[in-house]
Amino acid sequence: MKLAVYGSRHQEDYIPAIADFLLCLKDRGDSVVMHAKLYQYLLHAVPAALACVTRVTDTPDFDADFAVSLGGDGTFLRTAAWVGDKEIPVVGVNTGHLGFLASIGVDELAGLPARLADGDYELDRRSLIEVTVPDYKGWPYALNEVTLTKSESSSMIHVHAGIDGVELADYRADGLIVATPTGSTAYNMSVGGPIVQPSAPVFVLSPIAAHSLSMRPLVVADTSRLDLACEGRAPRYRLTVDGRATVLGLDTPVSLAKAPFCVVAVQMRGHNFADTLRNKLQWG
């Protein structure tokens, strides 16, 4: 079995568990492709545990049976970007705080290789948003959300939204979030947007601090194309794609649509969306 391992470099409390995991992979004869930043971090902390690592890279030019994300939800998003469009199944191991995207806790890490080899999991296909912007330089896909926000704190912006070539709304607000079902429990939830089952074929539009009570979160089919344009007093606005921010000129349009590939999330048996909501949000 070949694993691609990505992780946060803030793992001081979990170094022994990570080292045991890597040593287990070595004993099993499994091989590991590891992200360069994590490798350098572990090289100083537990160099003996890296014997299973056969390749170190920070680019998506690799293949693997599974990718393992060690960290919180932000780490999972970065792991998905590292994997790219290969649809390698990603296992989220939560060493962060809330962890909606994690399939298991760090206390279950030692048993992960055997469970993967035994097929003790299910695959959950998560949709992404593809972002089309003139001269955009970054990874143009969002697993959680795309946001358009004001670049200065003093004034709101107007986000003109169209859907499939038809005018939809003029959002006068501090910004607008377009979230996937996966991202519905992230920034979208914090501004009062709905929580959506991950398998639902929809996107959610949620204004940030709307200046009109009639501006409400809206759920649309993920087959829709959304065209967004901004107006405001400031000459720029901020486009953020899963936390990766770019400042654009006010006259720069943005088009959003469903990406042609998915992120394949590994859900270990015994973990499901309902349990995650109940446990993370303390519903009972």
C-alpha angles and dihedrals in degrees: 000000000000121000132190110212125200125171150166116263091225098082104120094132093048103043093108092051092047091048091051089050093052093045089051089054090051092050090050092050093244120148129224135210106199131193110251097237094052091046092054090048094051093041089069095041107039110001093165091062093062097074090105092058109105098170138023120200142147094202128080094244096119141082130220142165092238139001120220120208115202110195140035133315092290090056090051090055091051091047090053090052090049091052090048120183097337093101091223106170110255124212115203114212109191116226091145133076119271100007108185091165097049118104096195141014124248089255088067095050097097092060096045100094093054092046092051092047090049094049093243094155146069129229121237118194112215122196123228135205117241113214120210114194128153110263094355109169105190136077098294099209132092126199092182112024152319117227133192111199139164115272094215126051097225104069140036125235133226113231111197107205127196128182122208091341095312124110110252113172147329107233111204102191147103086280148312130258122206107192136184119223087261090054094047089093092051129059090339092061092049092059094047100267121148124270108239130200107252094237095054112116095229146102125218125220113201124174119222112230093339116209092218129057089219092065104096135166112275131203117210135176114271089230087073125102114223120204116195131188129174137219128183148127094268117074094231143042133197123248114196122189111190091328096317104120129203127178112223135186114262092247094058112111124213127209122195130194140152112286118243092239138043139226106243108216120198114225114193114222110267093037120095141158096258092052091047093053093045093049100039096043094037094234093159 
